Coordinates of C-alpha atoms and ligand atoms in Angstrom, one line a residue:
M19 CA 123.8 154.3 -63.4
A20 CA 123.4 150.6 -64.1
T21 CA 121.3 148.3 -61.9
L22 CA 123.3 145.4 -60.4
L23 CA 121.7 142.1 -61.1
R24 CA 122.7 140.0 -58.1
A25 CA 122.3 136.3 -57.5
A26 CA 121.2 136.6 -53.9
P27 CA 117.5 137.3 -54.3
I28 CA 117.1 134.7 -57.0
S29 CA 119.1 132.2 -55.0
Q30 CA 116.6 132.4 -52.1
R31 CA 113.7 131.3 -54.3
I32 CA 115.6 128.5 -55.9
V33 CA 117.0 127.2 -52.6
E34 CA 113.4 127.0 -51.3
D35 CA 112.2 125.2 -54.4
L36 CA 115.1 122.7 -54.3
T37 CA 114.6 122.1 -50.6
Q38 CA 111.0 121.3 -51.2
K39 CA 111.6 119.0 -54.1
C40 CA 114.4 117.2 -52.1
A41 CA 112.0 116.7 -49.2
E42 CA 109.4 115.2 -51.6
L43 CA 112.0 112.8 -53.1
K44 CA 113.0 111.8 -49.6
K45 CA 109.4 111.1 -48.7
S46 CA 109.1 108.8 -51.7
G47 CA 112.3 107.0 -50.5
T48 CA 115.2 108.6 -52.4
T49 CA 117.6 111.0 -51.0
P50 CA 119.4 112.8 -53.9
H51 CA 123.1 111.9 -53.7
L52 CA 125.9 113.7 -55.5
Q53 CA 129.2 112.0 -55.9
V54 CA 132.2 114.1 -56.5
M55 CA 135.6 112.8 -57.6
L56 CA 138.5 115.0 -56.7
V57 CA 142.1 114.2 -57.6
G58 CA 145.0 116.0 -55.9
E59 CA 145.2 119.1 -53.8
H60 CA 144.5 121.9 -56.3
S61 CA 143.4 124.6 -53.8
P62 CA 140.6 126.2 -55.9
S63 CA 139.2 122.7 -56.5
L64 CA 139.2 122.0 -52.8
I65 CA 137.2 125.2 -52.2
Y66 CA 134.8 124.6 -55.1
T67 CA 134.0 121.0 -54.1
S68 CA 133.6 121.9 -50.4
N69 CA 131.2 124.7 -51.4
K70 CA 129.2 122.3 -53.6
K71 CA 128.9 119.8 -50.8
K72 CA 127.7 122.5 -48.3
F73 CA 125.1 123.6 -50.8
M74 CA 123.8 120.1 -51.5
E75 CA 123.5 119.5 -47.7
K76 CA 121.7 122.8 -47.3
I77 CA 118.9 121.7 -49.7
G78 CA 118.7 118.3 -48.0
A79 CA 120.6 116.2 -50.5
T80 CA 123.8 114.3 -49.6
C81 CA 127.2 114.7 -51.2
D82 CA 130.4 112.7 -50.9
I83 CA 133.8 113.9 -52.1
H84 CA 135.9 111.0 -53.1
K85 CA 139.5 112.2 -52.8
L86 CA 142.3 110.5 -54.7
P87 CA 146.0 111.4 -54.5
A88 CA 147.5 113.5 -57.3
D89 CA 149.6 110.5 -58.5
V90 CA 146.6 108.0 -58.6
S91 CA 147.0 105.6 -61.5
E92 CA 144.7 105.9 -64.5
E93 CA 143.5 102.3 -63.8
E94 CA 142.5 103.1 -60.3
F95 CA 140.8 106.4 -61.3
I96 CA 138.8 104.7 -64.0
R97 CA 137.9 101.8 -61.7
D98 CA 136.4 104.2 -59.1
L99 CA 134.6 106.3 -61.7
K100 CA 133.0 103.2 -63.1
R101 CA 132.0 102.1 -59.7
F102 CA 130.2 105.4 -59.1
A103 CA 128.7 105.3 -62.6
N104 CA 127.1 101.9 -61.8
D105 CA 126.0 102.6 -58.3
K106 CA 122.3 103.1 -58.2
N107 CA 122.5 105.2 -55.0
V108 CA 124.5 107.8 -56.9
N109 CA 122.2 110.2 -58.7
G110 CA 124.6 112.8 -59.8
L111 CA 128.3 112.3 -60.6
F112 CA 131.1 114.7 -61.7
V113 CA 134.8 114.8 -61.8
Q114 CA 136.3 118.1 -60.5
L115 CA 138.5 119.6 -63.1
P116 CA 141.4 120.2 -63.8
L117 CA 142.8 116.7 -63.6
P118 CA 146.5 116.2 -63.1
K119 CA 148.5 116.0 -66.4
H120 CA 148.7 112.2 -66.6
L121 CA 144.9 112.0 -66.5
S122 CA 144.0 115.1 -68.5
H123 CA 143.6 113.2 -71.8
L124 CA 140.6 111.3 -70.4
D125 CA 137.3 112.5 -71.7
V126 CA 135.5 112.3 -68.3
G127 CA 132.4 114.0 -69.8
Q128 CA 131.8 110.8 -71.7
M129 CA 132.7 108.5 -68.9
V130 CA 129.9 109.8 -66.6
P131 CA 126.5 108.3 -67.7
Y132 CA 124.4 111.0 -69.4
E133 CA 121.6 110.5 -66.8
K134 CA 124.0 111.3 -63.9
D135 CA 125.9 114.0 -65.8
V136 CA 125.1 117.0 -63.5
D137 CA 127.8 119.1 -65.3
G138 CA 126.0 118.7 -68.6
F139 CA 129.2 117.7 -70.5
H140 CA 128.0 114.3 -71.9
A141 CA 127.5 114.3 -75.7
Q142 CA 123.9 113.2 -75.3
N143 CA 123.1 116.3 -73.1
L144 CA 125.1 118.6 -75.4
Y145 CA 123.3 117.2 -78.4
A146 CA 119.9 117.9 -76.8
I147 CA 120.7 121.6 -76.6
M148 CA 122.1 121.5 -80.1
A149 CA 118.8 120.1 -81.2
G150 CA 116.9 123.0 -79.6
D151 CA 116.2 121.9 -76.0
T152 CA 116.1 124.8 -73.5
G153 CA 116.8 122.6 -70.5
Q154 CA 113.4 120.9 -70.3
K155 CA 114.9 117.5 -71.1
A156 CA 118.7 117.7 -71.0
L157 CA 121.0 118.3 -68.1
V158 CA 122.5 121.7 -69.2
P159 CA 126.0 123.0 -68.4
C160 CA 125.7 124.8 -65.1
T161 CA 127.1 128.3 -65.8
P162 CA 125.1 128.9 -69.0
K163 CA 122.0 127.5 -67.3
G164 CA 122.5 129.8 -64.4
I165 CA 122.8 132.8 -66.7
I166 CA 119.5 131.9 -68.4
T167 CA 117.8 131.7 -65.0
M168 CA 119.2 135.1 -64.1
L169 CA 117.9 136.7 -67.3
K170 CA 114.5 135.1 -66.9
E171 CA 114.2 136.1 -63.3
A172 CA 115.0 139.7 -64.2
N173 CA 112.3 139.5 -67.0
I174 CA 114.8 140.2 -69.7
E175 CA 113.2 139.2 -73.0
L176 CA 115.6 137.2 -75.2
E177 CA 113.5 136.7 -78.3
G178 CA 114.9 138.8 -81.2
K179 CA 117.7 140.3 -79.1
K180 CA 121.2 140.6 -80.4
A181 CA 123.4 138.7 -78.0
V182 CA 127.2 138.7 -78.1
V183 CA 129.0 135.9 -76.3
I184 CA 132.8 136.4 -75.8
G185 CA 134.6 133.1 -75.2
R186 CA 134.1 129.8 -77.0
S187 CA 134.9 127.2 -74.3
M188 CA 132.9 124.0 -74.0
I189 CA 131.8 124.8 -70.5
V190 CA 130.6 128.4 -71.0
G191 CA 130.7 130.1 -74.4
K192 CA 129.5 127.4 -76.8
P193 CA 126.6 126.0 -74.7
M194 CA 125.7 129.7 -73.9
M195 CA 125.5 130.4 -77.6
L196 CA 123.2 127.4 -78.1
L197 CA 120.9 128.2 -75.2
L198 CA 120.5 131.8 -76.3
T199 CA 119.7 130.6 -79.8
N200 CA 117.1 128.2 -78.4
F201 CA 115.4 131.2 -76.7
N202 CA 115.3 133.0 -80.1
A203 CA 118.1 135.5 -79.6
T204 CA 120.4 136.2 -82.5
V205 CA 123.8 135.3 -81.3
T206 CA 127.3 136.2 -82.3
L207 CA 130.1 134.1 -80.7
C208 CA 133.4 135.9 -80.3
H209 CA 136.8 134.8 -79.3
S210 CA 140.5 135.7 -79.2
R211 CA 140.7 135.9 -83.1
T212 CA 137.5 138.0 -83.5
K213 CA 138.3 141.2 -85.5
D214 CA 137.0 144.5 -84.2
L215 CA 135.4 143.1 -81.0
Q216 CA 134.5 146.6 -79.8
R217 CA 132.3 147.2 -82.8
V218 CA 130.6 143.9 -82.5
C219 CA 129.9 144.6 -78.8
Q220 CA 128.6 148.1 -79.5
D221 CA 125.9 146.6 -81.7
A222 CA 124.7 144.1 -79.0
D223 CA 121.7 144.2 -76.7
I224 CA 123.2 141.7 -74.4
I225 CA 126.9 141.0 -73.9
I226 CA 128.1 137.9 -72.0
A227 CA 131.8 138.0 -71.2
A228 CA 133.5 134.6 -70.5
I229 CA 137.1 135.4 -71.3
G230 CA 139.2 135.0 -68.1
R231 CA 140.9 138.4 -68.4
A232 CA 140.6 140.9 -65.5
K233 CA 138.5 144.0 -66.3
F234 CA 139.0 143.4 -70.0
L235 CA 135.7 144.9 -71.2
D236 CA 135.4 148.7 -70.5
N237 CA 133.1 151.4 -71.7
S238 CA 134.8 151.7 -75.0
F239 CA 133.0 148.4 -76.0
L240 CA 129.5 149.9 -75.3
S241 CA 126.8 152.1 -76.8
P242 CA 125.2 154.0 -73.9
Q243 CA 122.1 154.8 -75.9
K244 CA 121.3 151.0 -76.4
N245 CA 120.7 150.3 -72.7
Q246 CA 122.9 147.2 -72.9
I247 CA 122.8 144.3 -70.5
L248 CA 126.2 143.0 -69.4
I249 CA 126.7 139.5 -67.9
D250 CA 130.1 138.9 -66.4
V251 CA 131.2 135.3 -66.1
G252 CA 134.9 135.9 -65.4
I253 CA 136.5 135.1 -62.1
N254 CA 139.9 136.8 -62.0
H255 CA 142.1 138.7 -59.6
D256 CA 143.0 142.3 -60.0
E257 CA 146.3 144.0 -59.3
N258 CA 145.5 144.1 -55.6
G259 CA 144.6 140.4 -55.4
N260 CA 140.8 141.1 -55.2
V261 CA 138.3 138.9 -57.1
C262 CA 137.0 140.7 -60.2
G263 CA 135.3 139.9 -63.4
D264 CA 136.1 140.3 -67.1
I265 CA 134.2 143.5 -67.1
D266 CA 135.6 146.7 -65.6
Q267 CA 132.6 147.5 -63.3
D268 CA 133.7 151.1 -62.5
S269 CA 134.2 151.9 -66.2
V270 CA 130.8 150.6 -67.5
M271 CA 128.5 151.5 -64.6
D272 CA 127.3 154.7 -66.3
F273 CA 127.2 153.2 -69.8
C274 CA 124.9 150.2 -69.5
E275 CA 121.5 149.3 -68.0
I276 CA 122.1 146.1 -66.2
L277 CA 125.3 144.5 -65.0
T278 CA 126.0 141.3 -63.0
P279 CA 128.6 142.0 -60.3
V280 CA 131.6 139.9 -59.5
P281 CA 131.5 138.5 -56.9
G282 CA 127.8 138.0 -56.2
G283 CA 126.6 137.4 -59.7
V284 CA 127.0 134.5 -62.1
G285 CA 129.4 132.5 -59.9
K286 CA 126.6 131.9 -57.3
M287 CA 124.2 130.9 -60.1
T288 CA 126.5 128.1 -61.2
I289 CA 126.1 126.2 -57.9
L290 CA 122.3 126.6 -57.9
S291 CA 122.2 125.1 -61.4
L292 CA 124.2 122.1 -60.1
G293 CA 121.6 121.7 -57.4
E294 CA 118.8 121.9 -60.0
N295 CA 120.6 119.3 -62.2
L296 CA 121.0 116.9 -59.3
I297 CA 117.2 117.1 -58.4
K298 CA 116.3 116.7 -62.1
A299 CA 118.7 113.8 -62.6
T300 CA 117.2 112.1 -59.5
E301 CA 113.6 112.7 -60.6
N302 CA 114.4 111.4 -64.1
Q303 CA 116.1 108.3 -62.6
I304 CA 113.1 107.3 -60.5
G305 CA 110.7 108.1 -63.4
K306 CA 108.9 111.0 -61.6
L307 CA 109.3 113.5 -64.3
K308 CA 106.2 113.7 -66.5
Ligands
NAD420 P1 138.7 129.5 -71.4 O1 140.0 129.9 -71.1 O2 138.4 128.1 -71.7 O3 138.1 130.4 -72.6 C1 138.4 131.7 -72.7 C2 137.8 132.2 -74.0 O4 138.1 133.6 -74.1 C3 138.5 131.6 -75.2 O5 137.5 131.0 -76.0 C4 139.2 132.7 -75.9 O6 139.1 132.6 -77.3 C5 138.5 133.9 -75.4 N1 139.4 135.1 -75.3 C6 140.6 135.2 -74.8 N2 141.2 136.4 -75.0 C7 140.3 137.1 -75.7 C8 140.3 138.3 -76.3 N3 141.3 139.2 -76.1 N4 139.2 138.7 -77.0 C9 138.2 137.9 -77.2 N5 138.1 136.7 -76.7 C10 139.2 136.2 -75.9 O7 137.8 130.0 -70.2 P2 136.4 129.5 -69.6 O8 136.6 128.2 -68.9 O9 135.3 129.7 -70.5 O10 136.2 130.7 -68.4 C11 136.2 132.0 -68.8 C12 136.1 132.8 -67.5 O11 134.9 132.5 -66.8 C13 137.3 132.6 -66.5 O12 137.5 133.7 -65.8 C14 136.7 131.5 -65.6 O13 137.3 131.5 -64.3 C15 135.3 132.0 -65.5 N6 134.3 131.0 -65.2 C16 133.4 131.3 -64.2 C17 132.4 130.4 -63.9 C18 131.4 130.8 -62.9 O14 130.7 130.0 -62.3 N7 131.2 132.1 -62.7 C19 132.3 129.2 -64.5 C20 133.3 128.9 -65.5 C21 134.2 129.8 -65.8

């Protein structure tokens, strides 16, 4: 039976660490401030941004959610974004996605200055991980960063391991591939056009599923003798409306060694990474980082 690798015990340590760093920054005169831009009333976005605000306040930082109506003009949206980008009291800035259709062509990742880019979407931050950074210098996209933290906390060695990442999005799959490579894993990036995905997965030591299809990966993708590690990024709803991942937990439990549950796994790590990025961005901005 697999061990469930949960975020909760890891979370406790990181929250303590971030709270302490935040207190030190405050003592030296800077309260880390996260500015969120939220356009419209997309209900998951309302929940995500409110959770992010609660978390930042928990560690002692401040967070403001700047709400704009769904029909805000492009001009007004850009004007507000530039104002936050230039405000020296804003240490971290991000735009909650998705944006309404009339704004969705905007490359907001490039409009947020790289040093405030707590989402890790700016080209300069992405280039850093392309060039081999493991997150020492760059602000790294939050979900892949959280997965690396989980693997490290569980003492899972990455060097020389065969890792399969399923999903090639800009926010999860591709940066995940780069980070695992930077930690010396041998990575195969799979996607909807990959042929014989089951065989590719059967050969892996670590499988990271970021697909967005409820319970897609079952035990037919696994090799029980390999003691595989399964990381489930998916956030979906099953036939009964319950939150579930991309991995069919019941099906794989007796076929792998470690599995991250949904909920209670990767999702929680993402917000911790956002907190880490905010503190790092603030330290960088006031020149505290050696
Ligand atoms: P996306 O839709 O941008 O990408 C999905 C990827 O899955 C694509 O690259 C596609 O090629 C691949 N794919 C689709 N069907 C496939 C198939 N049959 N076989 C192989 N590959 C297939 O999604 P995303 O934004 O990367 O998110 C993926 C999942 O992770 C979603 O469920 C999302 O909600 C979740 N997510 C969770 C967190 C978190 O904090 N836990 C963060 C981001 C995304």
